[in-house]
Each structure stands twice: as C-alpha cells, then as structure tokens.
C-alpha cells in the first residue's frame, strides 16, 4: 500500500520541489511517442532547452536518463581508447567525470583543486597541449561552487569543451554558445523544477562532426539519438520509446520558466541565494564555498563545532518536513547543503529554512 | 503553450494507457531520493517487481532508463571483448540485442528465425558449445510472437540466460527463477500500465558473480547500482539520483496489479487477446504471428491487399483518437500491431478497436 501522502520542503541539493505546472503535466493523459501531438511537444521541449542552455545547437534534447546518464553520454560520444581527457576536479562530480572517462578508454589527466574552490582555467589549459576533450563542472553540486567556464572555451584550441550544468541550468546564467561549450549535460530536478529522470543535453555541430562514430553505447549514441529527437535533418527514425510523461513535465517546466522570464527566474535565484547567505552568516555560521564563487542555487555552510549534522537534518525532517543535504565526500558530516532552486527560489523559503535551522541547531 | 489536452486510446505496441492509480501517483508531491519515505517506496517497488518477474533475486530493481537502456545494461554487465554471445533473432529486438552485444565487444552468433515464428531453442542451444551468454526475446514486440524460453534455461549449461520481457511483464506468465533466467529486463509502458522511462531489471546471484567487474558503463554498472537499490547488503550507497516521480508511478502500477491479482490480470490479458484475434479473423483478416505463438498482449494482423496501412492508422487517430501500430522493419506497411495491455486489456477495448478498424478499412 502506498503510504499517506507527505509533502516535503525540498531544500537539499536536489530534487527540488516541482513547479505546479509540472505536477499537472505529469498527470496529463499519456500520448504515444510517435503521435504527431507528441512530436510537436518534443520539438517545443527541445526549443525550450535551447533557451535555457543559451544555444542554437540543433542537437539539443532531453536524454532518457538522469544527469549522471548525461555525463556518461558526454564522454562515450567524444572519447575512446587512448584519447586524452583533461578534467578539472573540484568536487564529487569532477571525480565522477574522471571515472566515466576512464571507463570509456580515455587517458585521463585530472587537474585537482581544493574542494570549495573554483576551477582555475589557466592550470586546466596548461595540463596538456592538445587533448581531445577538456571537461569542467559549471556549478559543483557537491561543494556549492560556481566556476567560470568561459576562459576554458576561449583557450580550448582544438579540444572539445564538456560542461556539467546540472545545478545551473534554468536558474543561473548559462550561455553555451558564447562560452564555447561543445557538449553540455544537465538534469531536470534542480533549478528547472521538474522531477529527476531526464538529462537536458546539447552538442555543437563541431562536436558532432568529431564524435566517436561507433561508440560503445547504443542507448546514448548521439548519432542515433539525433535521428529521432533534435533532428537536424527533418526526418525522424525510431530509436527507443521516449519517456513521454517526463517530457510532458519538462515541457511544462520550461514553459513556466520562459513565461515568467528567464532573467526574472535567474534574479529570483540570485536574490534567494544572497538572502540565505546573509541569514546564515547573521546566525554566526560560516559558509564553505570560496567567496566570490558561491552558487545562488545551492549554498554550503559549515556545521558548527559540537553540532551533530545528522541530528539537525533529522530534526528538520521530523519537525518541519524540511530536507536539507549533508555534505559530500569527506565533508559529509561537516557541511550542510541548502538548495533554493526552481519554485523554492523565493524569500519565503529562505525565512522558513533559516528559522527552522536555528531551532534545530539549538534543540537537536 | 501546451496544447489542449487530448486523450488517446493507446492500442499500439506501447505505450499503453496508464492505470488511474499510476496517473494519480505521478502527481504525488516529490520526495527526495534519500528520504526514508522514498527508500521505503523503493523497497516496496523492488518487492513488487520480484512478484511480476517471478523471482526472489535480491538484485531486482527499476533501472533509470527505458527498456532499451535495460537491454544495454544486460549486455554491458555480462559480456566484454571476445565473449561469445548466442542471440536468437526473430524480430527487431533480437536484432537490437546483436547490435548492443557487438558494441560491448562480444563475438555475436546470431541464430536467425523467420519473423513471425517463435524461437527454436534446439537451434539456439546448438549454436555454440559454451557461450558466455544466450539471449532471447520472450515476447517480440515487433512481431507479436511469444517464445518459450524455459528450454533455453534448462539447456544453457554454464551460459547466462538473458531474456527480454518487455511485452510480457505484468500481463503474461513470467517465471524468471523457474525458467532459469539469469538477467531479465523489461519496460514499464506495456502490460504494467505505467509511462515509459524505467526498466524493471533482475539479476540472479549466479550472473552477479560472473558479471563484468569493471564494465564500460558507469551509469548501468550493476555492481554499483546494487549498492543503492535492490541492495543485498542492507547498506546503501548513493549512486545517482533516482527518478522519484516515475518510481512512484511504477509502485502504484505494481500495487494495482498485485491488488487485482496477478493471475486475474493475466487472465484479463489472455481473454482480451483471444477475443481480439477472433474478431479480426471474423472480419476476414489474417493474423501474422505463427499460430500457437501469438501474444495475448500484442496482436499482429496483415493489412489486406489494396488497403493503405498508414491511411487506416491516420483515420483511426483522427476519427476515434485511437492509436494502433504500424508493422516493424520490412513489415512496416503490411502489418498492423494492436496492443491490449495494462488497463486496456478488457472486452470494451476489443469492441472499440474492432468496430473502429472495420470502419477505417472501409472508408480510409
């Protein structure tokens, strides 16, 4: 038996709560993946994705996998045995990139950074004279750090630039074309306000030309996927059955964001993040991410000495139905991650989490 | 702007319409993938999947991908460079297995059958003395053919048996343990009455022991996935963010089926399929799949001479909002595929599609 319905305030690193338009769309009648009405929906979805990616790439589409599947698609389509991949690592998701690139057969050159610090483009660009790909995370979900990827695009030379935009897409400025991003992947469950399950994906013509022509993965082969979704050719070939309900939800989320105005939504995320940081510091807490590189969508804050991180999170869940995140990796019990993403990026959410957190620290 | 809501009768090869409980569950409030309430939901979902798979495998879980992703997971975890894969091909999905196994590096021995015929276990078992895997499709979605996979399990020797249960799970008898299935994958959008986007997946302990230990895919690595879902160990390790809304839908679909009774649901599929076949033959139409091997869930019927297959399908869509499927591969315009799956497996759907089809053939 399904349990009694429980609502949560999802103020962790994701999933966030959904926009109400998304919830409604998920319960639309299902339409077949080859139905003309669905094809129109898919086209509108791909067009909306171009807007939030800041791209005109024809191959911009929702992959039928989560963000981690998008990460795998980025590498399996660009690197194979012996290709050199320079990967900036300043958190868990940079590390995951290295592991996935290794499994694709790439020779991985990782450029390590202290967690909490942004990517140092100069060091990354100096790591190898002519790598096949350079990869970095725009918004590190594990540390709450925003990195400037534009210098990587400017200095990449012949390399393809792969960027993880999981925690920026739909809430922060993201200009894939202007910044020289060749392959971008993201997820739906953070600033887009859609449940997890799809990966917004974009590939430049340049990257498509230089793709691995017979990649190890059939499911994520962009050469085949391009024939069905995000087609540049005008004709469509069945590849796999699209996750139609999730795509209806994504379409509704994109429509909501673009109707509100992408700049307005971004400003809402900036304001919520700023007010949250101020409030946490006013409580005497210390922020984790380096100053000047703090994500508005996801704030990391140090757990005060003597406070039981897990007990505070449990108190918030039990007393307020609020979820915040533990830290990642070595910081699991010494950092909290607080997301203000999608519909949660507003002043009410900030007040709610600040008040509840203060009580939880005092009483947990 | 989203279009005006349109309901379809989804009588094609899938997706089918959803059970009403599923539609409601998709619009539940989203809960985080690490929330104790979600973990309970995931456990219930995995347990429900064991029921419809007919297995006690601890590693039975919903993969975060569609059925085709499940197919890829089956091979990427079991075969690598030079491993021999014997694959029965009696339709499109057997062919796809060959392509995916090839990309995994396997030496593929395909055992071809005429489309419309069931798998000949003797020929398949005779193809190689000691393959790493033997693979076959239980219910071929492309041809409407049901194959008996039990003799493959009985005769497999040291090989691992991989079975595609995409169009049988939840609607037809499926006894993974009794039949000796080592790795099974399926989809959600057919007899389970859930939208596409997840792949019910099961792995025997024997297959898990013999898995590829460092597979090319990180996303589909059953060694890593087992740590988060379907854990045999009792502890859980974060791998990727689970598609929580789709899993809520799947849980509701499984709960609906098991509450109705798996045997009752299977009988409903049998009765609908039988009545549909009788009705089509009474209209003077000829069935495509070999007699004795016809799927109850998906009926294939030959397009009469002189009738425009696509025009009939368009007529059904425009006049009745009914979707039926074209044929697959070489039979695209000479066969129709009519599914009576999930909530559509009932006598009313049969009458509706028969009446509408008769009019469409006469008038289109």
XYZ file of C-alpha atoms in Angstrom:
728
model
C 0.000 0.000 0.000
C 1.328 3.473 -0.848
C 1.935 5.482 2.309
C -0.071 8.523 3.327
C 0.901 11.437 1.129
C 3.656 13.514 2.635
C 4.796 16.875 1.337
C 8.367 17.908 1.814
C 10.128 21.230 1.550
C 12.973 20.065 -0.650
C 15.778 22.447 0.331
C 18.600 19.978 -0.290
C 20.904 19.687 -3.315
C 18.047 18.260 -5.367
C 15.473 17.184 -6.234
C 13.754 20.485 -5.571
C 10.011 20.789 -5.393
C 8.291 20.966 -8.767
C 6.578 23.907 -10.347
C 2.799 23.344 -10.082
C 2.515 23.350 -13.870
C 4.893 20.377 -13.915
C 2.889 18.380 -11.410
C -0.210 18.932 -13.524
C 1.570 17.937 -16.722
C 2.839 14.678 -15.245
C -0.779 13.638 -14.854
C -1.739 14.530 -18.454
C -3.108 11.614 -20.471
C -0.189 9.674 -21.920
C 0.331 10.122 -25.655
C 2.331 7.745 -27.825
C 5.943 8.613 -28.635
C 5.227 8.625 -32.381
C 1.946 10.578 -32.144
C 2.062 13.861 -34.105
C 0.975 15.671 -30.933
C 3.921 14.218 -29.052
C 6.364 15.133 -31.802
C 5.165 18.729 -31.506
C 5.637 18.531 -27.741
C 9.129 17.186 -28.178
C 10.004 19.970 -30.617
C 8.728 22.604 -28.179
C 10.720 20.942 -25.393
C 13.934 20.954 -27.425
C 13.355 24.600 -28.307
C 12.826 25.477 -24.650
C 16.025 23.634 -23.791
C 17.908 25.752 -26.333
C 16.716 28.834 -24.466
C 17.918 27.682 -21.049
C 21.188 26.357 -22.494
C 21.843 29.584 -24.379
C 22.433 27.723 -27.620
C 21.178 27.320 -31.155
C 22.562 23.783 -31.430
C 20.122 21.693 -33.466
C 21.100 18.681 -31.369
C 19.652 19.861 -28.074
C 17.378 17.303 -26.499
C 16.258 15.537 -23.313
C 18.207 12.306 -22.899
C 16.202 9.409 -21.457
C 18.423 9.147 -18.380
C 19.291 11.176 -15.291
C 22.090 13.752 -15.145
C 24.654 11.028 -14.480
C 23.486 9.335 -17.673
C 24.040 12.652 -19.417
C 27.579 12.735 -18.064
C 28.171 9.267 -19.477
C 26.699 10.310 -22.835
C 29.051 13.294 -22.978
C 32.134 11.110 -22.684
C 31.046 7.973 -24.538
C 30.343 10.101 -27.607
C 33.624 12.036 -27.508
C 36.417 9.845 -26.170
C 37.582 6.329 -26.876
C 40.688 4.242 -26.275
C 43.728 6.463 -25.775
C 42.048 9.841 -26.267
C 43.316 12.412 -23.802
C 40.745 13.973 -21.478
C 41.770 16.877 -19.254
C 39.295 17.064 -16.388
C 39.037 19.773 -13.769
C 38.231 18.232 -10.395
C 36.947 20.499 -7.641
C 34.305 18.208 -6.209
C 32.479 14.902 -6.453
C 31.132 15.414 -9.951
C 34.521 16.248 -11.422
C 35.733 12.994 -9.865
C 32.818 11.119 -11.418
C 33.769 12.562 -14.803
C 37.241 11.048 -14.416
C 35.812 7.636 -13.602
C 33.412 7.684 -16.545
C 36.076 8.949 -18.981
C 38.396 6.169 -17.790
C 35.754 3.540 -18.494
C 35.361 4.976 -21.990
C 39.057 4.221 -22.510
C 40.347 7.784 -22.245
C 43.731 8.722 -20.825
C 42.573 10.977 -18.014
C 44.606 13.950 -16.841
C 42.884 15.244 -13.741
C 43.609 18.752 -12.533
C 42.810 18.725 -8.843
C 41.581 21.689 -6.871
C 40.779 22.052 -3.218
C 37.098 21.336 -2.644
C 35.250 24.604 -2.205
C 37.473 26.428 -4.705
C 36.500 27.284 -8.292
C 38.199 25.835 -11.360
C 41.486 27.505 -12.286
C 41.246 27.755 -16.076
C 44.926 28.514 -16.566
C 46.039 25.338 -14.831
C 43.480 23.272 -16.698
C 44.505 24.676 -20.080
C 48.189 24.097 -19.279
C 47.681 20.423 -18.420
C 48.110 19.116 -21.971
C 48.955 20.757 -25.326
C 46.239 19.102 -27.409
C 43.720 16.985 -25.506
C 40.677 15.562 -27.258
C 38.399 16.998 -24.584
C 38.533 19.411 -21.666
C 35.835 18.988 -19.043
C 34.665 21.004 -16.057
C 31.669 21.419 -13.800
C 29.950 24.795 -14.057
C 28.123 24.512 -10.742
C 29.521 21.861 -8.407
C 26.594 20.294 -6.571
C 28.939 18.724 -4.038
C 30.525 21.984 -2.866
C 28.199 24.801 -3.928
C 30.899 26.365 -6.100
C 30.330 28.256 -9.344
C 33.203 28.217 -11.850
C 33.720 30.469 -14.836
C 33.966 28.140 -17.827
C 34.239 30.874 -20.454
C 38.079 31.024 -20.282
C 38.153 27.283 -20.963
C 36.108 27.812 -24.111
C 38.301 30.720 -25.168
C 41.519 28.765 -24.659
C 40.478 25.250 -25.667
C 42.089 25.260 -29.121
C 41.132 22.069 -30.960
C 39.742 20.402 -27.863
C 36.055 19.859 -27.248
C 34.754 21.518 -24.095
C 32.393 19.390 -21.976
C 30.476 21.198 -19.242
C 28.269 19.909 -16.414
C 25.427 22.392 -15.875
C 23.393 20.235 -13.511
C 22.931 22.859 -10.811
C 22.930 25.958 -13.025
C 20.538 25.229 -15.882
C 17.295 27.155 -15.624
C 18.351 29.214 -12.617
C 21.701 30.794 -13.463
C 23.182 32.499 -16.478
C 24.244 29.795 -18.930
C 25.479 30.772 -22.393
C 26.668 27.589 -24.054
C 27.335 29.129 -27.458
C 29.005 32.302 -26.213
C 31.184 30.360 -23.797
C 32.297 27.789 -26.350
C 30.665 24.749 -24.721
C 30.711 21.849 -27.190
C 28.903 19.225 -25.144
C 26.685 20.124 -22.230
C 24.605 17.947 -19.950
C 22.334 18.798 -17.057
C 19.437 17.402 -15.063
C 15.816 18.318 -14.563
C 15.428 18.184 -10.779
C 17.157 21.333 -9.641
C 16.525 24.846 -10.982
C 14.173 23.545 -13.699
C 11.716 22.379 -11.032
C 10.964 19.044 -12.744
C 11.436 15.586 -11.156
C 14.662 13.676 -11.866
C 14.775 11.299 -14.825
C 15.863 13.274 -17.897
C 19.131 14.895 -18.897
C 18.961 18.102 -20.959
C 21.792 17.612 -23.435
C 23.333 19.780 -26.131
C 26.005 19.074 -28.742
C 27.615 21.617 -31.060
C 27.974 20.837 -34.772
C 31.728 20.852 -34.218
C 31.468 18.161 -31.541
C 29.010 16.165 -33.623
C 31.456 16.087 -36.519
C 34.230 14.895 -34.218
C 32.110 12.389 -32.292
C 33.027 8.728 -31.834
C 31.304 7.162 -34.833
C 30.647 3.709 -33.330
C 30.521 4.390 -29.581
C 30.365 1.593 -27.028
C 26.885 2.698 -26.004
C 23.928 2.188 -28.323
C 21.458 3.747 -25.888
C 23.370 7.018 -25.602
C 24.761 7.179 -29.173
C 24.175 10.800 -30.198
C 24.476 9.813 -33.848
C 21.382 7.614 -33.456
C 19.541 9.848 -31.000
C 19.846 12.794 -33.337
C 17.730 10.880 -35.833
C 14.730 10.847 -33.536
C 14.950 13.917 -31.323
C 16.522 17.229 -32.046
C 16.818 16.136 -35.648
C 18.771 18.441 -37.898
C 17.571 16.555 -40.935
C 13.815 16.976 -40.751
C 13.137 13.235 -40.866
C 12.766 11.022 -37.812
C 13.822 7.467 -37.151
C 12.567 5.453 -34.187
C 15.369 4.779 -31.729
C 13.827 3.996 -28.351
C 10.495 4.808 -26.732
C 10.718 8.316 -25.329
C 9.696 8.819 -21.679
C 6.591 10.723 -22.700
C 5.241 11.645 -19.257
C 8.541 13.050 -18.032
C 8.897 15.020 -21.262
C 5.430 16.495 -20.729
C 6.627 17.559 -17.283
C 9.811 19.063 -18.676
C 7.906 20.941 -21.347
C 5.660 22.427 -18.665
C 8.631 23.412 -16.507
C 10.384 25.120 -19.400
C 7.176 26.854 -20.420
C 6.723 28.114 -16.871
C 10.276 29.457 -16.682
C 10.202 31.116 -20.084
C 6.758 32.601 -19.400
C 7.982 34.067 -16.137
C 11.089 35.248 -17.973
C 14.477 33.579 -17.793
C 16.048 36.773 -16.466
C 13.350 37.093 -13.796
C 13.857 33.477 -12.730
C 17.611 33.980 -12.571
C 17.159 37.118 -10.495
C 14.879 35.164 -8.159
C 17.602 32.548 -7.664
C 20.233 35.255 -7.096
C 18.086 37.036 -4.531
C 17.196 33.877 -2.628
C 20.811 32.729 -2.560
C 22.057 36.114 -1.403
C 19.459 36.439 1.346
C 20.142 32.898 2.512
C 23.884 33.517 2.750
C 23.303 36.738 4.679
C 20.925 34.998 7.036
C 23.289 32.116 7.706
C 26.168 34.464 8.427
C 23.918 36.551 10.682
C 23.321 33.323 12.650
C 27.080 33.087 13.144
C 27.571 30.268 10.672
C 30.485 30.078 8.277
C 29.991 29.492 4.553
C 32.019 26.735 2.891
C 32.399 27.722 -0.770
C 35.051 30.293 -1.604
C 33.820 33.892 -1.519
C 33.073 35.183 -4.996
C 32.317 31.654 -6.256
C 29.191 30.863 -4.302
C 26.273 29.355 -6.134
C 22.990 31.175 -5.616
C 21.086 27.944 -6.210
C 22.959 25.854 -3.653
C 24.610 27.182 -0.511
C 27.163 25.213 1.501
C 27.630 26.075 5.152
C 29.900 24.565 7.796
C 28.340 22.607 10.634
C 29.260 24.427 13.872
C 31.669 22.665 16.214
C 29.886 20.320 18.580
C 26.716 20.137 16.498
C 25.570 16.749 15.193
C 24.960 17.283 11.490
C 22.726 14.271 11.019
C 20.660 15.049 14.118
C 19.929 18.532 12.809
C 18.841 17.160 9.453
C 16.615 14.584 11.130
C 15.090 17.284 13.360
C 14.275 19.415 10.330
C 12.672 16.465 8.564
C 10.617 15.360 11.557
C 9.507 18.753 12.831
C 9.182 20.784 9.673
C 9.201 18.222 6.836
C 12.229 20.117 5.540
C 15.004 18.315 3.712
C 18.473 19.827 3.556
C 21.525 17.967 2.331
C 24.536 16.523 4.097
C 27.935 17.443 2.722
C 29.564 15.305 0.050
C 32.605 13.073 0.305
C 34.960 13.979 3.141
C 32.609 16.776 4.191
C 29.612 14.518 4.790
C 29.256 15.458 8.450
C 30.946 18.868 8.476
C 28.951 20.720 5.809
C 25.276 21.211 5.048
C 23.997 21.883 1.553
C 20.923 24.091 1.260
C 19.269 24.491 -2.127
C 16.894 27.262 -3.123
C 16.019 26.036 -6.572
C 13.144 26.220 -9.008
C 9.898 27.155 -7.245
C 11.780 27.217 -3.929
C 13.938 30.162 -5.009
C 11.936 32.763 -3.113
C 12.084 34.823 0.084
C 9.543 32.702 1.947
C 11.679 29.591 1.546
C 14.670 31.486 2.897
C 12.818 32.620 6.006
C 11.437 29.150 6.545
C 14.763 27.362 6.365
C 16.600 29.956 8.454
C 14.041 29.853 11.263
C 13.813 26.093 11.265
C 17.581 25.642 11.133
C 18.103 27.970 14.081
C 15.684 25.944 16.173
C 17.176 22.656 15.007
C 20.718 23.679 15.920
C 19.531 24.754 19.360
C 17.384 21.708 20.096
C 18.588 18.757 18.060
C 1.966 26.854 -24.791
C 0.967 23.241 -24.121
C -1.726 22.084 -26.489
C -5.305 21.369 -25.495
C -5.363 18.089 -23.584
C -6.026 15.138 -25.844
C -6.802 11.639 -24.654
C -5.811 8.718 -26.800
C -6.817 5.103 -26.803
C -3.330 3.651 -26.905
C -3.892 0.333 -28.704
C -0.470 0.226 -30.351
C 2.629 -1.714 -29.279
C 3.140 0.700 -26.364
C 2.945 2.908 -24.501
C -0.438 1.724 -23.307
C -2.743 3.906 -21.285
C -1.888 4.086 -17.601
C -3.777 2.639 -14.699
C -5.618 5.519 -12.957
C -3.647 4.821 -9.775
C -0.459 5.495 -11.743
C -1.663 8.815 -13.085
C -2.508 9.895 -9.538
C 0.868 8.771 -8.220
C 2.791 10.713 -10.862
C 1.299 13.866 -9.394
C 2.208 12.993 -5.792
C 4.462 15.524 -4.072
C 8.065 14.783 -4.992
C 10.139 13.258 -2.197
C 13.939 13.253 -2.150
C 15.765 10.129 -3.317
C 17.463 9.732 0.078
C 14.338 10.405 2.162
C 13.404 7.464 4.428
C 9.918 7.558 2.921
C 11.357 7.201 -0.566
C 13.623 4.340 0.477
C 10.538 2.512 1.750
C 8.820 3.222 -1.559
C 11.793 1.893 -3.470
C 11.853 -1.265 -1.363
C 8.133 -1.837 -1.996
C 8.707 -1.244 -5.708
C 11.558 -3.752 -5.870
C 9.429 -6.277 -3.995
C 6.542 -5.744 -6.421
C 8.942 -6.225 -9.312
C 10.028 -9.558 -7.849
C 6.395 -10.643 -7.953
C 5.864 -9.777 -11.614
C 9.251 -11.208 -12.597
C 8.609 -14.436 -10.709
C 11.911 -14.189 -8.885
C 13.470 -13.909 -5.467
C 16.618 -12.235 -6.839
C 17.766 -9.602 -4.354
C 19.026 -7.528 -7.267
C 15.653 -6.714 -8.812
C 15.200 -3.020 -9.380
C 13.928 -0.285 -11.691
C 16.803 0.964 -13.870
C 16.764 4.702 -14.574
C 16.395 4.196 -18.322
C 13.853 2.847 -20.793
C 13.626 -0.797 -21.881
C 16.362 -0.251 -24.463
C 18.588 1.006 -21.671
C 17.753 -2.186 -19.811
C 18.839 -4.197 -22.835
C 22.138 -2.340 -22.841
C 22.567 -2.941 -19.107
C 22.003 -6.670 -19.613
C 24.879 -6.954 -22.075
C 27.316 -4.377 -20.714
C 27.309 -6.205 -17.379
C 27.781 -9.692 -18.840
C 29.923 -9.539 -21.978
C 33.164 -7.846 -22.882
C 35.812 -8.150 -25.575
C 35.765 -11.593 -27.146
C 32.995 -13.143 -25.037
C 30.657 -15.274 -27.120
C 27.005 -14.250 -27.167
C 24.468 -16.528 -28.839
C 21.431 -14.449 -29.697
C 18.106 -15.680 -31.025
C 16.773 -13.253 -33.609
C 13.118 -13.486 -34.582
C 12.339 -9.786 -34.780
C 13.607 -6.242 -34.327
C 14.514 -6.568 -30.663
C 16.616 -9.666 -31.192
C 18.455 -7.665 -33.857
C 18.958 -4.815 -31.442
C 20.438 -7.247 -28.917
C 23.042 -8.249 -31.529
C 23.990 -4.639 -32.165
C 24.306 -3.821 -28.469
C 26.288 -7.002 -27.726
C 28.623 -6.167 -30.618
C 29.269 -2.703 -29.170
C 30.099 -4.332 -25.841
C 32.847 -6.209 -27.650
C 31.140 -9.611 -27.780
C 31.560 -12.125 -30.565
C 27.944 -12.407 -31.641
C 26.490 -15.621 -33.030
C 23.015 -14.779 -34.235
C 20.516 -17.535 -34.792
C 18.051 -16.176 -37.286
C 14.405 -17.127 -37.487
C 11.714 -16.059 -39.885
C 9.885 -13.029 -38.452
C 6.572 -14.188 -37.021
C 7.995 -17.513 -35.824
C 8.941 -18.359 -32.230
C 12.473 -19.060 -31.077
C 13.685 -22.611 -31.786
C 15.514 -23.492 -28.569
C 17.266 -26.511 -30.070
C 18.910 -24.453 -32.807
C 19.895 -21.765 -30.348
C 21.454 -24.221 -27.910
C 23.325 -25.942 -30.747
C 24.909 -22.710 -31.983
C 27.951 -22.830 -29.702
C 29.205 -25.360 -27.129
C 29.983 -22.897 -24.323
C 28.918 -19.297 -24.914
C 29.168 -16.718 -22.134
C 25.550 -15.702 -22.691
C 22.483 -16.902 -24.536
C 19.836 -14.265 -25.217
C 16.278 -14.335 -26.462
C 13.141 -12.227 -26.509
C 10.230 -13.686 -24.576
C 7.564 -11.558 -26.255
C 8.720 -9.943 -29.521
C 7.102 -6.518 -29.710
C 7.945 -6.263 -33.387
C 6.082 -9.400 -34.465
C 3.637 -10.254 -31.679
C 5.298 -13.609 -31.077
C 5.609 -15.406 -27.741
C 8.572 -17.760 -27.352
C 9.085 -20.434 -24.742
C 12.358 -19.564 -23.030
C 12.236 -22.364 -20.458
C 14.087 -24.862 -22.703
C 16.887 -22.312 -23.059
C 17.203 -22.132 -19.295
C 17.124 -25.903 -18.999
C 19.802 -26.384 -21.638
C 22.035 -23.362 -21.075
C 24.831 -25.186 -19.220
C 27.351 -22.649 -17.958
C 25.954 -19.840 -20.037
C 23.977 -16.943 -18.585
C 20.463 -16.623 -19.990
C 19.384 -13.065 -20.862
C 15.673 -12.545 -21.545
C 13.747 -9.538 -22.865
C 10.344 -9.455 -21.151
C 9.314 -6.037 -22.402
C 5.894 -7.055 -23.691
C 5.163 -9.832 -21.222
C 5.934 -8.452 -17.769
C 2.833 -7.736 -15.725
C 0.416 -9.253 -18.235
C 1.683 -12.740 -19.063
C 3.072 -15.637 -17.087
C 6.723 -14.880 -16.338
C 8.697 -17.168 -14.042
C 12.285 -15.957 -14.123
C 13.558 -18.304 -11.422
C 11.744 -21.414 -12.628
C 12.784 -20.820 -16.203
C 16.445 -20.185 -15.385
C 16.582 -16.552 -16.472
C 19.831 -15.001 -15.199
C 19.384 -11.444 -16.428
C 15.994 -10.031 -17.323
C 14.993 -6.577 -18.475
C 11.626 -5.115 -19.320
C 9.845 -1.788 -19.622
C 7.040 -0.053 -17.785
C 4.810 1.159 -20.620
C 3.114 -2.008 -21.765
C 1.290 -4.510 -19.519
C 2.373 -2.671 -16.355
C 0.312 0.367 -17.380
C 2.977 2.902 -16.374
C 4.547 5.522 -18.699
C 7.876 4.719 -20.359
C 11.092 5.726 -18.617
C 12.133 2.875 -16.330
C 13.406 -0.628 -16.967
C 12.443 -3.361 -14.492
C 15.653 -5.354 -14.215
C 16.603 -8.550 -12.418
C 19.936 -10.329 -11.978
C 20.481 -13.754 -10.441
C 23.227 -14.259 -7.880
C 24.919 -16.527 -10.400
C 25.007 -13.766 -13.010
C 26.106 -11.201 -10.451
C 29.080 -13.379 -9.526
C 30.033 -13.735 -13.175
C 29.413 -10.095 -14.109
C 31.978 -7.869 -15.840
C 33.727 -6.307 -12.843
C 34.714 -3.013 -14.481
C 32.125 -2.559 -17.240
C 32.401 0.186 -19.826
C 29.271 1.814 -18.445
C 29.307 3.534 -15.070
C 25.629 4.504 -15.268
C 24.427 0.938 -15.820
C 27.049 -0.873 -13.703
C 25.011 -3.401 -11.718
C 27.846 -3.696 -9.207
C 27.365 -0.015 -8.302
C 23.581 0.058 -8.729
C 23.191 -2.861 -6.353
C 24.652 -0.666 -3.620
C 21.771 1.787 -3.801
C 18.716 -0.153 -4.979
C 17.883 -3.770 -4.510
C 20.738 -3.976 -2.066
C 21.573 -7.422 -0.807
C 23.848 -5.962 1.827
C 21.465 -3.852 3.878
C 23.515 -0.675 3.497
C 23.010 1.894 0.754
C 25.472 3.997 -1.186
C 24.416 6.984 -3.296
C 24.972 6.264 -6.978
C 22.753 8.589 -8.994
C 19.566 10.488 -8.240
C 16.671 8.083 -8.663
C 13.778 9.198 -10.887
C 11.465 9.537 -7.907
C 8.249 10.502 -9.688
C 8.432 7.657 -12.181
C 9.176 5.228 -9.358
C 6.087 6.467 -7.516
C 4.131 5.712 -10.691
C 5.659 2.269 -11.003
C 4.938 1.470 -7.374
C 1.299 2.415 -7.913
C 1.068 0.301 -11.060
C 2.522 -2.736 -9.334
C 0.271 -2.217 -6.327
C -2.751 -2.044 -8.627
C -1.792 -5.248 -10.442
C -0.993 -7.201 -7.285
C -4.153 -5.957 -5.584
C -6.243 -7.062 -8.534
C -4.305 -10.325 -8.506
C -1.536 -11.223 -10.939
C -3.459 -14.267 -12.143
C -6.605 -12.182 -12.678
C -4.630 -9.581 -14.646
C -3.017 -12.303 -16.763
C -6.424 -13.850 -17.446
C -7.719 -10.432 -18.496
C -4.854 -10.108 -20.999
C -5.481 -13.647 -22.291
C -9.203 -13.013 -22.734
C -8.729 -9.668 -24.479
C -6.114 -11.099 -26.824
C -8.226 -14.128 -27.651
C -11.359 -12.092 -28.322
C -9.399 -9.639 -30.467
C -7.920 -12.405 -32.598
C -11.357 -13.983 -33.060
C -12.841 -10.641 -34.016
C -10.125 -9.853 -36.528
C -10.475 -13.256 -38.167
C -14.241 -12.853 -38.234
C -13.634 -9.647 -40.223
C -11.741 -11.750 -42.755
C -8.318 -10.537 -41.714
C -5.280 -12.790 -41.453
C -3.106 -12.913 -38.361
C 0.654 -12.536 -38.787
C 2.273 -14.340 -35.851
C 2.528 -18.123 -36.086
C -0.461 -19.972 -34.645
C 0.271 -21.247 -31.146
C 2.794 -18.462 -30.532
C 0.526 -15.433 -30.541
C 0.949 -12.900 -27.783
C -2.255 -12.042 -25.947
C -0.895 -8.581 -25.169
C 0.009 -7.648 -28.737
C -1.700 -8.953 -31.856
C -0.205 -8.652 -35.307
C -2.529 -8.739 -38.312
C -1.841 -8.473 -42.028
C -3.013 -5.386 -43.871
C -5.479 -6.569 -46.557
C -4.394 -6.246 -50.176
C -5.157 -2.857 -51.607
C -5.585 -1.169 -48.224
C -3.318 1.748 -47.333
C -1.925 0.893 -43.915
C -0.952 4.422 -42.980
C -4.271 5.879 -44.132
C -6.149 3.467 -41.871
C -3.979 4.410 -38.900
C -4.477 8.102 -39.591
C -8.248 7.577 -39.908
C -8.337 5.839 -36.537
C -6.353 8.615 -34.917
C -8.408 11.424 -36.408
C -11.857 9.909 -36.024
C -11.570 7.900 -32.841
C -8.357 9.117 -31.191
C -7.219 5.501 -31.410
C -3.570 4.657 -31.918
C -2.593 1.303 -33.381
C 0.917 0.469 -34.540
C 2.440 0.023 -37.960
C 4.454 -3.122 -38.548
C 8.174 -3.196 -37.798
C 11.088 -3.393 -40.227
C 10.191 -4.924 -43.585
C 6.569 -5.265 -42.467
C 6.053 -1.562 -41.787
C 3.217 -1.192 -44.291
C 1.961 -4.784 -44.476
C 1.218 -5.478 -40.800
C -0.643 -3.691 -38.026
C 0.179 -4.176 -34.368
C -2.713 -3.937 -31.928
C -1.956 -3.941 -28.214
C -4.439 -4.720 -25.449
C -2.187 -4.042 -22.486
C -2.471 -2.889 -18.905
C -5.802 -1.145 -18.285
C -6.673 -1.625 -21.962
C -6.778 -5.405 -21.622
C -10.563 -5.627 -21.431
C -13.574 -6.506 -23.584
C -14.631 -2.896 -24.148
C -11.278 -2.036 -25.749
C -11.642 -5.037 -28.043
C -15.090 -3.987 -29.226
C -13.930 -0.424 -29.697
C -10.913 -1.252 -31.809
C -12.742 -3.855 -33.902
C -15.602 -1.501 -34.750
C -13.338 1.420 -35.473
C -10.963 -0.677 -37.584
C -13.807 -2.059 -39.674
C -14.983 1.467 -40.461
C -11.447 2.685 -41.129
C -10.706 -0.119 -43.593
C -13.940 0.623 -45.436
C -13.578 4.400 -45.532
C -9.894 5.366 -45.263
